[in-house]
């Protein structure tokens, strides 16, 4: 595969030994989102009127963009795309303040997700994973962690064999360097296909996991969110359980540390709200915030996210950073 990047090489506060700096590296997915908002229930076997928008998205890419939006100054994204839309996605990431390291797959097109948003702003996703699951071990080098203070892995990595290999290699390198790792389990539907035990085994070395309610239930077998958060926190040092309009639970060492309420808002589209939470959470932690403070920042970003269409900050909130182009 070929590569397109937003710079000639990694930046950050590194020295000759490759010591970590203050950057955030996200490894995950870039997706073309087709968002269809319909005001009436879907009508089987005929037409349903909708407002349809095509936007850049993808869980990993969204997290990176929201981290940059929240103030993280060195955010990088490693992902695989198709040649069909690589330039468009690269430009969108640059505008958002993210340094893209995109591997271009020679055969597979960029992933596409159709997001059906109902009158309550809830979304249902129809996914063609395309190139997003084609990232391979050949695309990873341990030097990708130069200047990095935190590694975040999109859960979609774990739903392909080569993606799991990339994740293992990156986590191993991060552990060697003392770089903490977070994982977003990403998709209840994909967890059901892969198996909860298999995913838990694959992410066992994570320092932070951030599931939503449905994912936490699948990973623990518990329907009550506090109980699920407690159980997960007995396996992982820190758990941030996303509860949508009910905010988020923070748990560690078998104890719920905080329940942060959601910020009140009028939702238009819930696509990417969890990604916004994570991006803001990670940016806040990198800036020195406590876990509880970072959870509050995440809830504020999630509330902002549901007021815009798609999974990224609105266009007027993108930051242009010319240094990414040189």
Coordinates of C-alpha atoms in Angstrom, one line a residue:
X1 CA 0.0 0.0 0.0
X2 CA 1.0 3.6 -0.6
X3 CA 0.9 6.3 2.1
X4 CA -0.2 9.9 2.2
X5 CA 0.7 12.0 5.2
X6 CA 0.3 15.6 6.3
X7 CA 4.0 16.0 7.0
X8 CA 7.3 14.6 6.1
X9 CA 7.7 12.8 9.4
X10 CA 6.5 12.7 13.0
X11 CA 6.7 15.8 15.2
X12 CA 6.6 16.3 19.0
X13 CA 8.9 16.6 21.9
X14 CA 11.2 13.7 21.2
X15 CA 14.9 13.2 21.7
X16 CA 17.4 10.9 20.0
X17 CA 16.2 7.9 22.1
X18 CA 12.6 8.3 20.9
X19 CA 11.3 9.4 24.4
X20 CA 7.7 10.2 24.5
X21 CA 6.3 13.7 24.2
X22 CA 2.8 15.1 24.4
X23 CA 1.2 13.8 21.3
X24 CA -1.9 11.6 20.8
X25 CA -1.7 8.8 18.2
X26 CA -5.0 7.3 17.1
X27 CA -5.1 4.1 15.1
X28 CA -8.4 3.4 13.6
X29 CA -10.8 4.0 10.8
X30 CA -11.6 6.6 8.2
X31 CA -15.1 6.4 6.8
X32 CA -17.3 8.2 4.3
X33 CA -20.6 8.9 6.2
X34 CA -23.8 9.2 4.3
X35 CA -26.2 10.6 6.9
X36 CA -29.9 10.3 6.1
X37 CA -32.2 12.1 8.5
X38 CA -35.9 11.1 8.1
X39 CA -38.8 12.7 10.0
X40 CA -41.1 9.7 9.6
X41 CA -40.6 6.0 10.2
X42 CA -38.9 4.1 7.4
X43 CA -41.5 2.8 4.9
X44 CA -40.6 -0.7 3.8
X45 CA -40.6 -1.4 0.0
X46 CA -41.1 2.2 -0.9
X47 CA -39.7 5.7 -0.5
X48 CA -39.1 7.6 2.7
X49 CA -38.3 11.3 2.4
X50 CA -35.0 12.3 4.0
X51 CA -32.3 15.0 4.1
X52 CA -29.1 13.3 3.0
X53 CA -25.5 14.6 3.6
X54 CA -22.1 13.0 2.7
X55 CA -19.5 13.8 5.3
X56 CA -16.1 12.5 6.5
X57 CA -16.3 10.2 9.5
X58 CA -15.1 7.0 11.1
X59 CA -14.8 6.3 14.8
X60 CA -11.0 6.7 15.0
X61 CA -10.9 9.8 12.8
X62 CA -13.7 11.4 14.7
X63 CA -11.9 10.8 18.0
X64 CA -8.8 12.5 16.6
X65 CA -10.7 15.5 15.3
X66 CA -12.5 16.1 18.6
X67 CA -9.2 15.8 20.5
X68 CA -7.8 18.5 18.3
X69 CA -11.0 20.5 18.7
X70 CA -10.5 20.3 22.5
X71 CA -7.0 21.6 22.4
X72 CA -4.6 18.7 21.8
X73 CA -1.8 20.2 19.7
X74 CA -0.2 17.1 18.2
X75 CA -2.8 14.6 17.1
X76 CA -2.0 11.9 14.5
X77 CA -4.1 9.3 12.9
X78 CA -3.0 6.0 11.3
X79 CA -5.7 4.5 9.1
X80 CA -6.3 2.7 5.8
X81 CA -8.4 4.3 3.0
X82 CA -9.1 3.7 -0.7
X83 CA -7.7 5.8 -3.5
X84 CA -11.2 6.8 -4.4
X85 CA -11.5 9.4 -1.6
X86 CA -8.0 9.5 0.0
X87 CA -7.4 13.2 -0.9
X88 CA -10.7 14.3 0.3
X89 CA -10.3 12.6 3.7
X90 CA -6.7 13.9 4.0
X91 CA -7.8 17.5 3.5
X92 CA -10.7 17.1 6.0
X93 CA -8.3 15.8 8.7
X94 CA -5.8 18.6 8.0
X95 CA -8.5 21.2 8.4
X96 CA -9.5 19.7 11.7
X97 CA -6.0 19.9 13.0
X98 CA -5.1 16.3 12.7
X99 CA -1.9 14.9 11.1
X100 CA -3.1 12.1 8.8
X101 CA -0.9 9.0 8.1
X102 CA -3.2 7.3 5.6
X103 CA -2.3 4.0 4.0
X104 CA -4.0 3.7 0.6
X105 CA -5.2 0.3 -0.3
X106 CA -4.7 -0.6 -4.0
X107 CA -8.0 -2.5 -4.3
X108 CA -10.5 -1.7 -1.6
X109 CA -12.5 1.5 -1.6
X110 CA -12.8 3.7 1.5
X111 CA -15.3 2.4 4.0
X112 CA -18.8 3.8 3.8
X113 CA -21.4 4.0 6.5
X114 CA -25.0 4.9 5.9
X115 CA -26.4 6.5 9.1
X116 CA -30.1 6.5 9.3
X117 CA -31.1 9.2 11.8
X118 CA -34.7 9.0 13.1
X119 CA -36.9 11.8 14.5
X120 CA -35.4 11.3 18.0
X121 CA -31.9 11.8 16.6
X122 CA -31.0 8.2 17.2
X123 CA -28.9 6.6 14.5
X124 CA -28.9 3.1 12.9
X125 CA -25.7 2.2 10.9
X126 CA -25.4 0.2 7.8
X127 CA -21.7 -0.4 7.2
X128 CA -19.4 -1.4 4.3
X129 CA -16.0 -1.7 6.0
X130 CA -14.0 -1.4 2.8
X131 CA -10.4 -0.5 3.3
X132 CA -10.9 0.3 7.0
X133 CA -10.3 -3.3 8.0
X134 CA -7.3 -3.7 5.7
X135 CA -4.6 -2.0 7.9
X136 CA -1.8 -4.6 8.1
X137 CA 1.3 -5.2 10.3
X138 CA 3.4 -3.8 7.4
X139 CA 1.7 -0.5 8.0
X140 CA 3.0 -0.2 11.6
X141 CA 6.5 0.9 12.8
X142 CA 7.4 1.4 16.4
X143 CA 8.8 4.8 15.5
X144 CA 5.2 5.9 15.1
X145 CA 5.2 6.4 18.9
X146 CA 8.0 8.9 18.8
X147 CA 6.7 12.0 20.5
X148 CA 3.5 10.2 21.6
X149 CA 2.2 10.4 25.2
X150 CA -1.0 8.4 24.6
X151 CA -2.1 5.7 22.1
X152 CA -5.8 5.2 21.3
X153 CA -7.1 2.2 19.4
X154 CA -10.5 2.2 17.7
X155 CA -12.3 -1.1 18.5
X156 CA -12.9 -1.6 14.8
X157 CA -9.2 -2.7 14.5
X158 CA -10.0 -5.8 16.5
X159 CA -12.7 -7.0 14.0
X160 CA -10.1 -8.2 11.4
X161 CA -7.2 -10.5 11.8
X162 CA -4.6 -8.1 10.4
X163 CA -6.1 -5.3 12.5
X164 CA -5.7 -7.3 15.7
X165 CA -2.0 -7.9 14.7
X166 CA -1.5 -4.1 14.2
X167 CA -3.2 -3.5 17.6
X168 CA -1.0 -6.1 19.3
X169 CA 2.2 -4.6 17.8
X170 CA 1.2 -1.1 18.8
X171 CA 0.2 -2.0 22.3
X172 CA 3.4 -4.0 22.8
X173 CA 5.5 -1.0 21.6
X174 CA 3.5 1.3 23.8
X175 CA 4.0 -0.9 26.9
X176 CA 7.8 -0.9 26.2
X177 CA 7.8 2.9 26.2
X178 CA 5.5 3.4 29.1
X179 CA 2.8 4.9 26.9
X180 CA -0.8 4.4 28.2
X181 CA -3.3 2.8 25.8
X182 CA -7.1 3.3 25.5
X183 CA -9.6 1.3 23.6
X184 CA -13.1 2.1 22.4
X185 CA -14.9 -1.3 21.9
X186 CA -16.7 0.5 19.0
X187 CA -19.6 -1.7 18.1
X188 CA -22.1 -3.9 19.8
X189 CA -22.9 -5.6 16.5
X190 CA -19.3 -6.4 15.8
X191 CA -18.7 -7.6 19.3
X192 CA -21.5 -10.1 18.9
X193 CA -19.9 -11.4 15.8
X194 CA -16.3 -11.6 17.2
X195 CA -17.3 -12.7 20.7
X196 CA -16.9 -10.8 23.9
X197 CA -14.3 -13.1 25.4
X198 CA -12.2 -12.8 22.3
X199 CA -12.3 -9.0 22.3
X200 CA -11.6 -8.9 26.1
X201 CA -8.5 -11.1 25.5
X202 CA -7.3 -8.9 22.7
X203 CA -7.6 -5.6 24.7
X204 CA -6.4 -7.1 28.0
X205 CA -3.4 -4.7 28.2
X206 CA -5.5 -1.5 27.8
X207 CA -5.2 1.1 30.5
X208 CA -8.6 2.7 29.7
X209 CA -11.6 1.3 27.9
X210 CA -14.7 3.4 27.0
X211 CA -17.7 1.3 26.0
X212 CA -21.2 2.5 25.7
X213 CA -24.1 0.9 27.5
X214 CA -24.8 -1.8 24.9
X215 CA -21.1 -2.7 24.6
X216 CA -20.6 -2.9 28.3
X217 CA -23.5 -5.2 28.7
X218 CA -22.1 -7.6 26.0
X219 CA -18.6 -7.5 27.6
X220 CA -19.9 -8.3 31.1
X221 CA -23.3 -9.9 30.8
X222 CA -24.7 -7.3 33.2
X223 CA -27.6 -5.0 32.2
X224 CA -27.1 -2.5 35.0
X225 CA -24.5 0.1 34.0
X226 CA -22.9 0.6 37.4
X227 CA -22.5 -3.1 37.9
X228 CA -21.0 -3.4 34.4
X229 CA -18.6 -0.5 35.1
X230 CA -17.5 -2.1 38.3
X231 CA -16.9 -5.4 36.7
X232 CA -14.9 -4.0 33.8
X233 CA -12.8 -1.9 36.2
X234 CA -11.7 -5.1 37.9
X235 CA -10.0 -6.0 34.6
X236 CA -8.9 -2.6 33.4
X237 CA -7.3 0.3 35.4
X238 CA -9.9 2.9 34.3
X239 CA -13.3 2.6 32.7
X240 CA -15.4 5.4 31.2
X241 CA -18.8 4.0 30.5
X242 CA -20.8 6.3 28.1
X243 CA -24.5 6.6 28.8
X244 CA -25.6 9.0 26.1
X245 CA -28.2 11.4 27.5
X246 CA -27.5 10.1 31.0
X247 CA -23.8 11.2 31.0
X248 CA -21.0 8.8 31.9
X249 CA -19.8 6.6 34.7
X250 CA -16.1 6.6 35.7
X251 CA -14.9 3.5 37.5
X252 CA -11.6 2.1 38.8
X253 CA -10.5 -0.9 40.9
X254 CA -14.0 -2.1 41.4
X255 CA -15.5 1.2 42.5
X256 CA -17.6 3.8 40.7
X257 CA -15.6 7.1 41.1
X258 CA -18.1 9.4 39.5
X259 CA -21.4 9.7 37.6
X260 CA -21.1 12.8 35.4
X261 CA -24.4 14.0 34.0
X262 CA -24.8 14.9 30.4
X263 CA -25.0 18.6 29.4
X264 CA -28.6 19.5 28.4
X265 CA -29.0 20.0 24.7
X266 CA -31.5 19.6 21.9
X267 CA -30.1 16.7 19.7
X268 CA -30.1 16.7 15.9
X269 CA -27.9 13.6 15.2
X270 CA -26.3 11.3 17.7
X271 CA -23.7 10.0 15.2
X272 CA -20.2 10.3 16.7
X273 CA -21.3 11.5 20.2
X274 CA -19.2 8.8 21.8
X275 CA -16.2 9.7 19.6
X276 CA -16.5 13.3 20.7
X277 CA -16.6 12.2 24.3
X278 CA -13.4 10.2 23.9
X279 CA -11.6 12.8 21.9
X280 CA -12.3 15.5 24.6
X281 CA -11.5 13.0 27.4
X282 CA -8.1 12.2 26.0
X283 CA -7.2 15.8 25.1
X284 CA -8.1 16.8 28.7
X285 CA -6.1 14.1 30.2
X286 CA -3.1 15.0 28.1
X287 CA -3.5 18.6 29.4
X288 CA -3.3 17.4 33.0
X289 CA -7.0 17.0 33.9
X290 CA -8.1 14.4 36.4
X291 CA -10.2 11.5 35.2
X292 CA -13.3 13.1 36.6
X293 CA -12.5 16.4 35.0
X294 CA -11.8 14.7 31.7
X295 CA -15.1 12.8 31.9
X296 CA -16.9 16.1 32.4
X297 CA -15.1 17.5 29.3
X298 CA -16.1 14.4 27.4
X299 CA -19.8 14.9 28.3
X300 CA -19.6 18.5 27.2
X301 CA -18.2 17.5 23.8
X302 CA -20.8 14.8 23.4
X303 CA -23.5 17.3 24.0
X304 CA -22.0 19.6 21.4
X305 CA -21.6 16.7 18.9
X306 CA -25.3 15.9 18.9
X307 CA -26.1 19.4 17.8
X308 CA -24.2 19.0 14.5
X309 CA -24.8 16.6 11.6
X310 CA -22.3 13.8 11.3
X311 CA -19.5 12.7 13.7
X312 CA -17.0 15.6 13.5
X313 CA -16.9 19.1 14.9
X314 CA -18.8 21.5 12.7
X315 CA -16.9 23.2 9.8
X316 CA -16.8 26.5 11.6
X317 CA -15.0 24.8 14.4
X318 CA -12.2 23.3 12.3
X319 CA -8.7 24.6 13.0
X320 CA -6.3 25.3 10.1
X321 CA -2.8 24.5 11.0
X322 CA -0.4 25.3 8.2
X323 CA 2.5 23.6 10.1
X324 CA 0.9 20.2 9.3
X325 CA 1.6 20.7 5.6
X326 CA 5.3 21.3 5.9

